[in-house]
Amino acid sequence: MQSPPLARALLPAALLCLVGISGCSQEEASNEQSEVAAAPAPMAYVSNQNGNVTVIDLTTFEAVSEINLEGRGPRGIGVTEDGKMLVVANRESGDLALIDRVSGEIIKNVPIGENPEFVRVRGNRAFVSFEPAAIGGPPPKPGSEEAKALAKQREDDDEEPAKVAVVDLDAGEKIGEITGGMETEGIEFSADGSKILVTNEADENVTVHDIETGELVKTISTEKYGNRPRGIKMSPDGQMYVASIEYGNHIVMLDSEFNYVKGIETGNVPYGLTFNRDGSRLYVALARGQAIQVFDTKTWEEIGQVETGKRCWHFTFTPDDKHILIACGRSDEVVV
């Protein structure tokens, strides 16, 4: 199964992450006897920015427990590949909580920086975007007096750009930083795992960086399609990257070499997005459209839309691919 997508909504925030391996069993066989270990129920984890992390049983779609984050303000969330640990970015404490998934106990808190938000896990590393200069709210219109004033203020104040913290999960330490643009949001990895792509809300672009050195490899402008690139996802075959333009009602496609290909119009305020397992469909969460919009990736025609709650930003699939769970921040619910 491809890496589980993350889901997040704000005020209050909800972030949803599926632990895909929790639905698997282990089998030991001999010539005389075969024993199958009981498979634990698959679970989903939902962070609530003004609360804790809710645990949902995916066999019953019921909230079964809560992990106490002690007022830290959980936002982005991820899970290690072995399914043993949750990693949660905390806004109030500016750290990453490493949590034992079974017991719900906090193993360690790793300092990150001001306003940590989005989390992706790859191997034994977590990548966490944090935004010291984030302003929040809708962006000013490009070229407007408000936009010019904000740019001048940031220049005068020498404001620090957003960064992506790199955390060694085995050691429980931050081992590096990758400098993004102003208000970095979405994170994706290249097909070969050597590069990281980030969307930069305030700079209207996607930047590509070498993971080991942090060096900027390429900048792709998305300005012609509107404001605030947010979500970004690679296709399962590694031949395409798609980014959502929140205040432009578009998605933008890049090829495997990070070259711009084209833009496709979407519904109202697209945010989170992901492909299905074989890459034949792209699902896009429409925050103000209150829907999940589905595209055929061969023709890029809309297949249809499914109604959701208010301000649904991200979503994930159940292990059997039969259901989608969507975190909706304004209506305080997860829609199945």
Coordinates of C-alpha atoms in Angstrom, one line a residue:
M1 CA 0.0 0.0 0.0
Q2 CA 1.2 3.5 -0.8
S3 CA 2.2 5.7 2.1
P4 CA -1.0 6.8 3.9
P5 CA -2.1 10.4 3.2
L6 CA -2.5 12.9 6.0
A7 CA -5.6 14.8 6.7
R8 CA -5.9 18.1 8.5
A9 CA -8.4 20.9 9.2
L10 CA -8.2 23.9 11.4
L11 CA -10.1 25.9 14.1
P12 CA -10.5 23.5 15.6
A13 CA -8.0 21.4 13.8
A14 CA -8.3 17.7 12.9
L15 CA -5.7 15.6 11.3
L16 CA -6.2 12.1 10.3
C17 CA -3.6 9.4 9.6
L18 CA -4.3 5.7 8.9
V19 CA -2.0 3.1 10.3
G20 CA -2.1 0.7 7.4
I21 CA -0.2 -2.2 9.0
S22 CA -2.5 -2.4 11.9
G23 CA -4.9 -4.5 9.8
C24 CA -2.2 -7.2 9.0
S25 CA -1.6 -10.5 10.7
Q26 CA 1.5 -12.6 11.2
E27 CA 1.6 -16.3 10.3
E28 CA 3.9 -19.0 11.4
A29 CA 3.6 -22.4 9.8
S30 CA 5.1 -25.9 10.1
N31 CA 4.4 -29.3 8.6
E32 CA 2.2 -30.2 11.5
Q33 CA 0.7 -26.9 12.7
S34 CA -0.1 -23.4 11.6
E35 CA -0.8 -20.6 14.0
V36 CA -2.1 -17.2 13.0
A37 CA -1.7 -14.2 15.3
A38 CA -4.8 -12.3 16.0
A39 CA -4.8 -9.1 13.9
P40 CA -5.4 -5.9 15.8
A41 CA -8.2 -3.6 14.6
P42 CA -7.1 -1.0 12.1
M43 CA -7.1 2.5 13.7
A44 CA -7.2 6.1 12.5
Y45 CA -5.8 9.0 14.5
V46 CA -7.3 12.4 14.6
S47 CA -5.6 15.4 16.1
N48 CA -7.7 18.2 17.5
Q49 CA -5.8 21.5 17.7
N50 CA -7.6 22.6 20.8
G51 CA -7.6 19.2 22.3
N52 CA -6.0 15.8 22.0
V53 CA -5.7 12.9 19.6
T54 CA -8.8 10.8 19.0
V55 CA -8.5 7.2 18.1
I56 CA -11.1 5.7 15.7
D57 CA -11.7 2.0 15.3
L58 CA -11.9 1.5 11.5
T59 CA -14.0 -1.7 11.9
T60 CA -16.8 0.1 13.7
F61 CA -16.1 3.8 12.7
E62 CA -16.4 4.7 16.4
A63 CA -14.1 6.8 18.6
V64 CA -12.7 4.4 21.1
S65 CA -10.1 6.3 23.0
E66 CA -8.1 9.6 23.3
I67 CA -4.3 10.3 23.6
N68 CA -3.6 13.1 26.0
L69 CA -1.3 15.7 24.5
E70 CA -1.4 17.9 27.7
G71 CA -2.5 21.1 26.0
R72 CA 0.3 21.1 23.4
G73 CA -2.1 21.9 20.5
P74 CA -1.6 18.9 18.1
R75 CA -1.7 19.6 14.4
G76 CA 0.2 17.5 11.8
I77 CA 0.4 13.8 12.5
G78 CA 2.3 10.8 11.0
V79 CA 3.1 7.2 11.8
T80 CA 6.3 5.2 11.5
E81 CA 6.5 2.5 8.8
D82 CA 6.5 -0.3 11.4
G83 CA 3.3 1.1 12.9
K84 CA 4.8 1.4 16.4
M85 CA 5.0 5.1 16.9
L86 CA 2.9 8.2 16.2
V87 CA 4.6 11.5 15.5
V88 CA 2.6 14.6 16.3
A89 CA 3.5 18.3 15.6
N90 CA 2.4 20.5 18.5
R91 CA 1.7 24.2 17.9
E92 CA 1.7 25.5 21.5
S93 CA 4.9 23.8 22.6
G94 CA 6.7 24.0 19.3
D95 CA 7.8 20.4 19.4
L96 CA 7.2 16.9 17.9
A97 CA 5.7 14.3 20.3
L98 CA 6.9 10.8 19.7
I99 CA 4.1 8.5 21.0
D100 CA 3.9 4.8 21.6
R101 CA 1.0 3.8 19.4
V102 CA -0.3 0.9 21.6
S103 CA 0.0 2.5 25.0
G104 CA -0.6 6.1 23.9
E105 CA 2.3 7.2 26.1
I106 CA 4.6 10.0 25.1
I107 CA 8.1 8.6 24.6
K108 CA 9.8 12.0 24.0
N109 CA 9.2 15.5 22.9
V110 CA 11.6 16.8 20.2
P111 CA 12.0 20.6 20.0
I112 CA 11.2 21.8 16.4
G113 CA 10.6 25.6 16.2
E114 CA 7.8 28.1 16.1
N115 CA 4.5 27.0 14.7
P116 CA 5.1 23.4 13.5
E117 CA 2.4 22.2 11.3
F118 CA 2.7 19.5 8.6
V119 CA 4.3 16.1 9.1
R120 CA 5.6 13.4 6.7
V121 CA 7.5 10.3 7.8
R122 CA 9.9 8.4 5.5
G123 CA 12.0 5.6 6.9
N124 CA 13.5 6.6 10.3
R125 CA 13.0 10.3 9.7
A126 CA 10.2 12.7 10.2
F127 CA 10.0 15.9 8.1
V128 CA 8.1 18.7 9.9
S129 CA 7.3 22.1 8.4
F130 CA 7.3 25.1 10.8
E131 CA 6.5 28.7 10.1
P132 CA 7.9 31.5 12.3
A133 CA 6.4 34.2 10.1
A134 CA 3.0 32.7 9.4
I135 CA 0.2 35.3 9.3
G136 CA -2.8 33.0 8.9
G137 CA -6.1 33.9 7.2
P138 CA -6.7 34.5 3.5
P139 CA -3.7 35.9 1.6
P140 CA -3.8 39.5 0.1
K141 CA -4.4 39.7 -3.6
P142 CA -1.1 39.7 -5.6
G143 CA -0.2 43.3 -6.5
S144 CA -2.6 44.9 -4.1
E145 CA -1.6 47.5 -1.6
E146 CA -2.1 45.0 1.2
A147 CA 0.3 42.5 -0.5
K148 CA 2.9 45.2 -1.1
A149 CA 2.6 46.4 2.6
L150 CA 3.0 42.8 3.8
A151 CA 6.1 42.2 1.6
K152 CA 7.7 45.5 2.8
Q153 CA 6.9 44.6 6.4
R154 CA 8.6 41.2 6.1
E155 CA 11.6 42.8 4.4
D156 CA 11.9 45.5 7.0
D157 CA 11.6 43.0 9.8
D158 CA 13.9 40.5 8.1
E159 CA 11.4 37.8 8.8
E160 CA 12.6 34.3 8.8
P161 CA 11.3 32.0 6.1
A162 CA 9.6 28.7 6.9
K163 CA 11.7 25.6 7.3
V164 CA 11.3 21.8 7.3
A165 CA 12.9 20.2 10.3
V166 CA 14.5 16.8 9.8
V167 CA 14.1 14.5 12.8
D168 CA 15.9 11.2 13.4
L169 CA 13.2 9.1 15.0
D170 CA 15.6 6.4 16.3
A171 CA 17.7 9.0 18.2
G172 CA 14.7 11.3 19.0
E173 CA 16.6 14.4 17.8
K174 CA 16.3 17.1 15.2
I175 CA 19.3 16.6 12.9
G176 CA 18.8 19.3 10.3
E177 CA 16.7 21.9 8.7
I178 CA 15.7 22.6 5.1
T179 CA 14.8 26.3 4.3
G180 CA 11.6 26.7 2.3
G181 CA 9.8 29.9 1.4
M182 CA 7.4 32.0 3.4
E183 CA 4.7 29.9 5.0
T184 CA 5.8 26.4 3.8
E185 CA 2.9 23.9 3.9
G186 CA 2.7 20.6 2.0
I187 CA 5.6 18.1 1.8
E188 CA 6.2 15.3 -0.7
F189 CA 9.2 13.1 -1.6
S190 CA 10.7 12.4 -5.0
A191 CA 10.3 8.9 -6.4
D192 CA 13.9 8.0 -5.6
G193 CA 13.7 9.5 -2.1
S194 CA 16.6 11.9 -2.7
K195 CA 14.6 15.1 -2.8
I196 CA 11.8 16.8 -1.0
L197 CA 9.1 19.0 -2.6
V198 CA 7.4 21.7 -0.6
T199 CA 4.6 24.1 -1.3
N200 CA 5.2 27.7 -0.2
E201 CA 1.9 29.6 0.4
A202 CA 3.1 33.1 0.5
D203 CA 5.7 32.8 -2.3
E204 CA 3.2 31.1 -4.8
N205 CA 5.6 28.4 -5.7
V206 CA 6.8 24.8 -5.2
T207 CA 10.4 24.3 -4.4
V208 CA 12.5 21.2 -4.7
H209 CA 15.4 20.5 -2.3
D210 CA 18.1 17.9 -1.9
I211 CA 17.3 16.1 1.3
E212 CA 20.8 15.4 2.5
T213 CA 22.3 18.9 1.8
G214 CA 19.1 21.0 2.0
E215 CA 20.2 22.7 -1.3
L216 CA 17.5 24.3 -3.4
V217 CA 17.3 22.3 -6.7
K218 CA 14.4 24.0 -8.5
T219 CA 11.6 26.6 -8.1
I220 CA 8.3 26.2 -9.9
S221 CA 6.0 29.2 -9.9
T222 CA 2.3 28.6 -9.5
E223 CA 1.3 32.2 -9.5
K224 CA -0.6 32.2 -12.8
Y225 CA -3.2 29.9 -11.2
G226 CA -3.9 31.8 -8.0
N227 CA -2.8 32.1 -4.4
R228 CA -1.5 29.6 -1.9
P229 CA -0.2 26.3 -3.2
R230 CA -1.1 23.9 -0.4
G231 CA -1.3 20.1 -0.9
I232 CA 1.1 18.1 -3.0
K233 CA 1.2 14.5 -3.9
M234 CA 3.2 12.1 -6.2
S235 CA 1.4 9.6 -8.4
P236 CA 1.9 5.9 -7.5
D237 CA 4.2 5.4 -10.6
G238 CA 6.4 8.4 -9.7
Q239 CA 5.8 10.0 -13.0
M240 CA 3.7 13.0 -11.8
Y241 CA 3.3 15.5 -8.9
V242 CA 0.1 17.4 -8.4
A243 CA -0.3 20.5 -6.2
S244 CA -3.5 22.2 -5.1
I245 CA -3.8 26.0 -5.5
E246 CA -6.2 26.9 -2.6
Y247 CA -7.2 30.4 -3.7
G248 CA -7.2 29.7 -7.4
N249 CA -9.5 26.7 -7.7
H250 CA -6.8 24.8 -9.7
I251 CA -4.5 21.9 -9.4
V252 CA -1.1 22.1 -11.1
M253 CA 0.8 19.1 -12.6
L254 CA 4.5 18.6 -12.7
D255 CA 6.3 15.7 -14.5
S256 CA 8.9 13.4 -13.0
E257 CA 11.6 16.0 -13.6
F258 CA 9.6 18.7 -11.8
N259 CA 8.7 20.5 -15.0
Y260 CA 5.4 22.3 -15.2
V261 CA 2.9 20.4 -17.4
K262 CA -0.5 22.0 -17.0
G263 CA -3.2 23.2 -14.7
I264 CA -6.7 21.8 -14.2
E265 CA -9.7 23.7 -12.8
T266 CA -11.3 22.4 -9.7
G267 CA -14.2 23.2 -7.4
N268 CA -14.1 25.9 -4.7
V269 CA -10.9 26.1 -2.6
P270 CA -9.0 22.8 -3.1
Y271 CA -6.7 21.6 -0.4
G272 CA -5.8 18.0 0.4
L273 CA -5.4 15.6 -2.5
T274 CA -4.2 12.1 -3.2
F275 CA -4.3 9.3 -5.8
N276 CA -6.0 6.0 -5.4
R277 CA -3.8 2.9 -5.3
D278 CA -3.3 2.4 -9.0
G279 CA -3.2 6.1 -9.9
S280 CA -6.3 6.0 -12.1
R281 CA -8.1 8.6 -9.9
L282 CA -7.2 11.8 -8.1
Y283 CA -9.3 12.8 -5.1
V284 CA -9.3 16.5 -4.1
A285 CA -10.8 17.9 -0.9
L286 CA -12.8 21.2 -1.6
A287 CA -12.7 23.1 1.6
R288 CA -15.4 25.6 0.7
G289 CA -17.0 23.4 -1.9
Q290 CA -17.8 21.0 1.0
A291 CA -17.1 18.0 -1.2
I292 CA -14.5 15.5 -2.4
Q293 CA -14.0 16.0 -6.1
V294 CA -12.8 13.0 -8.2
F295 CA -10.8 13.1 -11.5
D296 CA -10.0 10.5 -14.1
T297 CA -6.2 10.9 -14.4
K298 CA -6.2 9.7 -18.0
T299 CA -8.6 12.3 -19.3
W300 CA -8.6 14.7 -16.4
E301 CA -12.3 14.9 -16.6
E302 CA -14.4 15.1 -13.4
I303 CA -15.9 11.8 -12.4
G304 CA -18.1 13.2 -9.7
Q305 CA -18.3 14.9 -6.3
V306 CA -19.2 13.5 -2.9
E307 CA -20.7 15.9 -0.3
T308 CA -18.7 16.4 3.0
G309 CA -18.8 18.6 6.0
K310 CA -17.4 22.1 6.5
R311 CA -13.8 23.0 5.8
C312 CA -12.6 19.4 5.1
W313 CA -8.9 19.7 4.3
H314 CA -7.4 16.2 4.1
F315 CA -8.5 12.6 4.1
T316 CA -7.3 9.0 4.0
F317 CA -8.5 5.5 2.9
T318 CA -9.2 2.5 5.0
P319 CA -6.9 -0.5 4.4
D320 CA -9.4 -2.3 2.1
D321 CA -9.8 0.9 0.0
K322 CA -13.6 0.7 0.5
H323 CA -14.0 3.9 2.6
I324 CA -12.5 7.4 2.8
L325 CA -12.3 9.2 6.1
I326 CA -12.4 13.0 5.8
A327 CA -11.4 15.4 8.6
C328 CA -13.7 18.4 8.7
G329 CA -12.6 21.2 11.0
R330 CA -15.5 23.6 10.9
S331 CA -18.1 21.0 11.5
D332 CA -16.1 19.1 14.1
E333 CA -16.5 15.7 12.5
V334 CA -14.8 13.0 10.6
V335 CA -17.0 12.1 7.6
V336 CA -16.9 8.5 6.3

